[in-house]
Amino acid sequence: MPYRLLKFALARRHPEPRMFRTHARLKPSYDVVIIGGGGHGLAAAYYLARDHGITDVCVLEKGYLGGGNTARNTTIVRSNYLTPEGVRFYDESVRLWRDLSAEFDLNLFYSTRGHYTLAHTDASLRTMRWRAEVNRHLGVESRVVDVEELRRALPMMDLSAGGHAPVLGALYHAPGAVARHDAVAWGYGRGADLRGVEIHQQTEVVGIELEGGAVSAVLTTKGRIATRTVLCAVAGSTPRITRMVGLSTPITIQPLQAMVSEPLKPWLDPIIVSGSLHVYVSQSARGELVMGASLDPCELHSTRSTFDFTEGLASHMLDLFPFLSRVRVLRQWAGMADMTPDFAPIMGTTPVTGFYLDAGWGTWGFKATPVAGKTMAWTIAHGRDHELIRAFNLSRFTDFRLTGEKGAASVGH
Ligand code: FAD
Ligand code: PYC
């Protein structure tokens, strides 16, 4: 149990401190300005201060901390990717995740559950074998399991999927985990604040000034900030910021929706994903089933949710778990996913001096929060891309060196 929680439980009075300081106004300049107070921006601020001693940093958030995709996601953490570059990167993230609660002295409810990706066709079974091979080669625990093993592990699941999409096998990834998403933003935010970083909520970036092709200032709703270094970590708002510096990326914004059921007694330990049926589900510590489906099919800069989604997802859930037919849906929501053509992120240096990108996180970026923060902080401190993120640089789209991760996306497209 984290020490702080124990101390709090045994104390007579509970003067719980605020998570981070509030600052009356912005300073006229900072060494580094981070746009976006989601998990990624806050993690980068934390590691800049902790690992590199760079503390003259401000994080600008137009709303509230974690109010973007960080607190809208379904919290699946895994490293069973397809490309060696992806597997190495996400595996480092899983390693960092395991120590975060202790490091923050804040319970992130990180819970290792095991992760099954179901295969309903020969083609998807082939991809599972491929992923298992690449994973094992790099020391990541993944293997293909047959229907008999699935029947024993998941007796409550209808392996015929209502008779129309029988399961042929699955990729099993033991390290698959879930965590409490908003606490991740608070943990990184508090850690950064304690080390001197300023966090400014309700502060929107509305422009960026360049001088001779290099960043010189950031314009906000609360005034102008002189700076030579900007990190853009705004997920679904990336095109609005990259336009400010004249950069173009292949990112499109598509809504990704999710929903939770009313709380149930614990019955589902692992995480189950079926890309073909467009459904994935885990059970939270509160007993709610946390469920999602595929991306909305067209570009839209909106977080509206739809009845179509609830209806489609509920029917696919019932294909696999018919006994849930009387369970009620508690709430649903959406986030704006910044999608890339190869399903890998866009990270690191850019052609604009002093402008760094941490974007293209689409439907897969929550799990990367720790490693993205750590490698972006290193990249900013050294002015060149960390070796773990070289394959994700924006230049890959003009050099024709894509990092194809579509086969490892949990969400159908
Ligand atoms: P965000 O958390 O979105 O933070 C960006 C912040 O920038 C926002 O708070 C926003 O308000 C702020 N901002 C935007 N514009 C400006 C501006 N002009 N000025 C100042 N601030 C600005 N990933 C997984 O790994 N596993 C999952 O299970 C998973 N499930 C998902 C389910 C759903 C429904 C969704 C929508 C996403 C899911 N993802 C998942 C993806 C994941 O949520 C994101 O990739 C990740 O949270 C991105 O984090 P971030 O910090 O980059 O962005
Ligand atoms: O990347 O594992 C994932 C994921 C699951 C649901 C959305 N993204």
XYZ file of C-alpha atoms in Angstrom, residues 25-410:
386
model
C -0.291 34.784 -13.823
C 2.080 33.527 -16.489
C 5.697 34.633 -16.453
C 6.854 36.583 -19.557
C 9.157 33.708 -20.593
C 9.908 30.029 -19.914
C 12.658 27.710 -21.164
C 10.033 25.181 -22.280
C 6.298 25.589 -22.967
C 4.224 22.412 -23.109
C 0.864 22.716 -24.822
C -1.642 20.185 -23.428
C -2.223 19.104 -19.836
C -3.060 15.500 -20.634
C -0.993 12.546 -19.437
C 1.609 13.037 -22.179
C 2.261 16.754 -21.627
C 2.415 16.308 -17.854
C 4.672 13.248 -18.084
C 7.080 15.154 -20.341
C 7.137 18.033 -17.808
C 7.766 15.582 -14.951
C 10.705 13.833 -16.658
C 12.184 17.148 -17.902
C 12.395 18.238 -14.263
C 13.254 14.886 -12.689
C 15.739 13.498 -15.217
C 17.242 16.625 -16.788
C 16.909 19.361 -14.159
C 14.903 21.521 -16.606
C 12.330 23.183 -14.352
C 11.608 26.545 -15.996
C 8.694 24.853 -17.715
C 4.995 25.659 -17.979
C 2.194 23.329 -19.013
C -0.723 25.142 -20.667
C -4.109 23.443 -20.589
C -7.165 25.027 -22.168
C -9.580 23.098 -19.934
C -8.702 21.022 -16.878
C -5.913 18.474 -16.340
C -6.634 15.130 -17.936
C -9.948 16.351 -19.384
C -8.957 15.317 -22.924
C -8.438 11.722 -24.053
C -6.487 10.918 -20.879
C -9.692 10.702 -18.845
C -11.831 9.402 -21.722
C -9.940 6.240 -22.539
C -10.555 2.647 -21.576
C -7.126 2.346 -19.885
C -5.738 -0.748 -21.599
C -1.968 -1.104 -21.198
C -0.087 -3.738 -23.233
C 3.010 -4.225 -25.372
C 1.889 -6.997 -27.776
C 2.608 -4.896 -30.868
C 3.593 -5.987 -34.360
C 6.748 -4.082 -35.307
C 10.013 -4.473 -33.345
C 10.088 -0.655 -32.914
C 6.586 -0.683 -31.430
C 7.201 -3.688 -29.171
C 10.404 -2.180 -27.695
C 8.745 1.177 -27.112
C 5.541 -0.100 -25.455
C 7.448 -2.717 -23.459
C 9.521 0.059 -21.889
C 6.246 1.778 -21.020
C 4.868 -1.339 -19.278
C 8.092 -1.486 -17.264
C 7.639 2.146 -16.168
C 3.921 1.645 -15.382
C 4.690 -1.046 -12.814
C 6.592 1.376 -10.551
C 4.471 4.490 -10.981
C 2.140 4.150 -7.944
C 5.123 3.795 -5.624
C 7.025 6.560 -7.393
C 4.084 9.015 -7.102
C 2.994 7.713 -3.688
C -0.475 7.690 -5.260
C -2.518 4.598 -6.037
C -3.033 4.350 -9.811
C -4.928 1.047 -9.405
C -2.543 -0.525 -11.913
C -3.899 -4.037 -12.289
C -2.294 -6.761 -14.427
C -5.122 -8.840 -15.895
C -3.920 -10.699 -18.982
C -5.169 -9.679 -22.439
C -6.856 -11.912 -25.057
C -7.171 -10.780 -28.683
C -9.648 -13.156 -30.321
C -9.145 -14.448 -33.869
C -12.257 -15.318 -35.861
C -10.559 -15.896 -39.245
C -7.464 -17.681 -40.527
C -6.006 -14.329 -41.575
C -6.272 -12.850 -38.080
C -4.853 -16.051 -36.546
C -1.829 -15.631 -38.844
C -1.365 -12.059 -37.591
C -1.596 -13.294 -33.967
C 1.183 -15.839 -34.677
C 3.301 -13.122 -36.234
C 2.803 -10.840 -33.235
C 3.574 -13.694 -30.817
C 6.844 -14.417 -32.647
C 7.990 -10.774 -32.703
C 6.954 -10.307 -29.053
C 8.763 -13.393 -27.799
C 11.859 -12.554 -29.796
C 12.010 -9.256 -27.864
C 11.285 -10.872 -24.497
C 7.585 -9.912 -24.332
C 5.229 -12.567 -22.993
C 2.703 -13.370 -25.749
C 1.521 -16.670 -27.195
C -1.236 -18.055 -29.395
C -3.821 -20.140 -27.510
C -6.262 -22.620 -29.034
C -10.010 -22.908 -28.523
C -9.692 -25.583 -25.818
C -7.471 -23.354 -23.704
C -9.835 -20.433 -24.270
C -12.808 -22.551 -23.171
C -11.036 -23.370 -19.909
C -9.876 -19.796 -19.301
C -13.135 -18.054 -20.293
C -15.993 -20.489 -19.570
C -18.516 -17.642 -19.577
C -17.808 -16.675 -23.199
C -19.808 -18.032 -26.159
C -16.964 -19.181 -28.430
C -19.345 -19.493 -31.371
C -20.158 -15.758 -31.011
C -23.872 -16.394 -31.524
C -23.047 -18.903 -34.268
C -21.945 -16.364 -36.856
C -18.254 -15.687 -36.047
C -16.734 -18.718 -34.269
C -13.500 -18.009 -32.376
C -10.536 -19.976 -33.843
C -7.911 -19.023 -31.262
C -6.431 -15.935 -29.610
C -3.264 -14.045 -28.815
C -2.728 -14.160 -25.048
C -0.555 -11.441 -23.529
C -0.060 -11.948 -19.776
C 1.220 -8.392 -18.975
C -2.000 -6.753 -20.308
C -3.253 -4.344 -17.610
C -5.659 -1.541 -16.715
C -5.123 1.557 -14.535
C -7.004 4.548 -13.198
C -6.623 7.118 -15.967
C -7.259 10.476 -14.273
C -4.920 9.561 -11.403
C -2.128 9.251 -13.966
C -2.558 12.909 -14.911
C -2.679 13.915 -11.225
C 0.411 11.863 -10.364
C 2.505 13.355 -13.160
C 1.035 16.824 -12.506
C 1.832 16.730 -8.802
C 5.312 15.310 -9.423
C 6.079 18.041 -11.968
C 4.649 20.784 -9.704
C 6.749 19.604 -6.741
C 9.847 19.968 -8.932
C 9.043 23.563 -9.930
C 7.012 23.191 -13.135
C 4.071 25.629 -13.456
C 0.701 24.222 -14.503
C -1.796 26.722 -15.941
C -5.317 25.413 -16.486
C -7.979 27.399 -18.388
C -5.169 28.771 -20.573
C -5.544 28.173 -24.300
C -2.778 28.527 -26.885
C -4.071 30.627 -29.768
C -0.892 31.278 -31.768
C 2.833 30.571 -32.067
C 5.367 33.133 -33.307
C 8.381 32.093 -35.403
C 11.584 33.995 -36.173
C 13.789 32.695 -38.968
C 12.092 29.274 -38.934
C 12.475 28.869 -35.157
C 9.957 29.156 -32.327
C 10.158 32.530 -30.526
C 6.868 32.917 -28.589
C 3.538 31.356 -27.700
C 0.328 33.415 -27.642
C -2.298 32.414 -25.100
C -5.663 33.631 -23.842
C -3.740 34.911 -20.795
C -0.900 36.668 -22.621
C 2.306 36.204 -24.636
C 5.182 33.957 -23.518
C 8.669 34.226 -25.007
C 10.259 30.780 -25.453
C 12.543 28.872 -27.797
C 11.090 25.438 -27.075
C 7.521 24.216 -27.476
C 6.163 20.696 -27.061
C 2.799 20.092 -28.711
C 0.950 17.312 -26.825
C -2.703 18.016 -27.647
C -3.909 14.694 -29.189
C -7.236 15.465 -30.961
C -6.359 19.166 -31.389
C -2.980 18.554 -33.097
C -3.886 19.944 -36.576
C -4.931 23.285 -35.018
C -1.516 23.687 -33.372
C 0.635 22.398 -36.261
C -1.146 24.879 -38.567
C 0.167 27.687 -36.309
C 3.772 26.801 -37.287
C 3.021 25.918 -40.919
C 3.573 22.163 -40.471
C 1.396 19.615 -42.190
C 0.932 16.060 -40.896
C -1.217 13.192 -42.182
C -3.265 13.195 -38.931
C -7.058 12.986 -39.209
C -9.387 13.425 -36.233
C -12.056 10.755 -35.726
C -14.236 10.207 -32.664
C -13.737 7.068 -30.604
C -16.631 6.205 -28.318
C -16.844 4.074 -25.172
C -19.398 3.145 -22.526
C -19.678 1.491 -19.106
C -22.325 -0.773 -17.604
C -23.820 -0.572 -14.156
C -21.500 -2.174 -11.532
C -21.605 -5.980 -11.390
C -20.019 -8.536 -9.088
C -16.486 -9.319 -10.275
C -16.712 -11.985 -13.008
C -14.256 -10.873 -15.703
C -10.597 -10.790 -14.784
C -8.818 -10.569 -18.158
C -9.261 -8.007 -20.908
C -11.044 -9.367 -24.013
C -10.674 -7.834 -27.469
C -12.247 -8.828 -30.764
C -11.253 -6.570 -33.666
C -13.528 -8.528 -36.040
C -16.614 -8.182 -33.827
C -15.715 -4.548 -32.990
C -15.811 -5.051 -29.256
C -13.418 -4.920 -26.326
C -14.171 -5.164 -22.620
C -12.605 -5.223 -19.170
C -14.149 -5.009 -15.701
C -13.098 -2.060 -13.556
C -12.255 -2.156 -9.845
C -15.762 -0.694 -9.282
C -17.367 -3.632 -11.137
C -18.393 -1.662 -14.215
C -17.825 -3.268 -17.614
C -15.684 -0.821 -19.574
C -16.468 -1.346 -23.249
C -15.540 0.085 -26.611
C -15.894 -0.592 -30.306
C -14.441 0.734 -33.545
C -13.651 4.313 -34.536
C -16.444 6.425 -35.958
C -15.972 6.066 -39.719
C -15.397 9.669 -40.760
C -13.459 12.753 -39.735
C -15.232 14.838 -37.081
C -13.854 17.254 -34.487
C -16.480 16.516 -31.846
C -17.020 14.521 -28.656
C -20.686 13.798 -29.236
C -21.816 10.194 -28.631
C -24.454 8.287 -30.555
C -27.201 5.763 -29.970
C -25.966 3.780 -33.003
C -22.760 3.103 -31.099
C -24.550 1.839 -27.958
C -26.823 -0.381 -30.005
C -24.012 -1.866 -32.143
C -21.650 -2.429 -29.220
C -24.375 -3.969 -27.028
C -25.290 -6.445 -29.762
C -21.633 -7.520 -30.226
C -21.202 -7.847 -26.457
C -24.219 -10.173 -26.424
C -22.688 -12.285 -29.218
C -19.853 -13.124 -26.812
C -21.660 -12.850 -23.457
C -25.395 -13.541 -23.950
C -26.015 -13.732 -20.175
C -25.517 -9.940 -19.947
C -28.765 -9.178 -21.774
C -30.439 -7.529 -18.764
C -27.440 -5.434 -17.713
C -27.948 -1.669 -18.036
C -25.615 0.848 -19.629
C -24.639 3.539 -17.121
C -22.953 6.153 -19.312
C -21.231 6.709 -22.660
C -18.827 9.310 -24.049
C -16.364 9.999 -26.865
C -12.872 11.379 -27.394
C -11.198 12.835 -30.493
C -8.574 10.375 -31.735
C -5.620 11.786 -33.733
C -5.236 8.990 -36.280
C -2.161 8.334 -38.442
C -2.113 6.248 -41.652
C 0.228 3.604 -40.166
C -1.289 3.497 -36.645
C 2.003 4.616 -35.040
C 2.556 7.924 -33.232
C 4.357 11.020 -34.541
C 7.076 12.000 -32.076
C 10.191 14.079 -31.761
C 11.933 16.842 -33.666
C 10.277 18.623 -36.608
C 11.503 20.893 -39.442
C 10.585 23.904 -37.243
C 13.484 24.586 -34.853
C 12.352 24.347 -31.237
C 8.965 22.801 -32.100
C 8.568 19.201 -30.870
C 5.631 16.895 -31.552
C 4.063 14.228 -29.346
C 0.999 13.327 -31.384
C -0.726 10.729 -33.528
C -1.812 8.803 -30.454
C -5.130 7.832 -32.015
C -6.707 4.990 -30.102
C -3.487 3.676 -28.537
C -1.719 6.440 -26.571
C -2.741 5.938 -22.942
C -0.437 2.959 -22.471
C 2.432 5.019 -23.875
C 2.071 7.887 -21.369
C 5.175 7.068 -19.249
C 7.523 6.179 -22.114
C 6.323 9.061 -24.288
C 6.953 11.529 -21.452
C 10.384 10.085 -20.737
C 11.574 9.934 -24.356
C 10.152 13.370 -25.260
C 11.873 14.903 -22.225
C 15.169 13.321 -23.340
C 14.612 14.534 -26.916
C 13.985 18.121 -25.773
C 16.958 18.068 -23.388
C 19.322 16.782 -26.112
C 17.795 18.441 -29.203
C 17.679 15.097 -31.082
C 15.336 12.107 -31.139
C 15.705 9.467 -28.430
C 16.588 6.136 -30.031
C 13.274 4.530 -28.948
C 11.271 7.076 -30.976
C 13.356 7.420 -34.157
C 10.946 5.221 -36.105
C 8.090 7.581 -35.182
C 9.509 10.849 -36.541
C 7.267 12.910 -38.845
C 9.857 12.512 -41.624
C 8.784 8.879 -42.152
C 5.832 10.067 -44.237
C 8.092 11.849 -46.739
C 10.866 9.214 -46.619
C 8.355 6.348 -47.198
C 9.480 4.473 -44.060
C 6.149 3.772 -42.348
C 5.926 1.849 -39.053
C 2.833 -0.281 -39.786
C 0.984 -1.104 -36.549
C -2.540 -1.571 -37.903
C -2.401 -5.311 -37.209
C -1.827 -4.585 -33.511
C -4.610 -2.029 -32.988
C -7.253 -3.273 -30.543
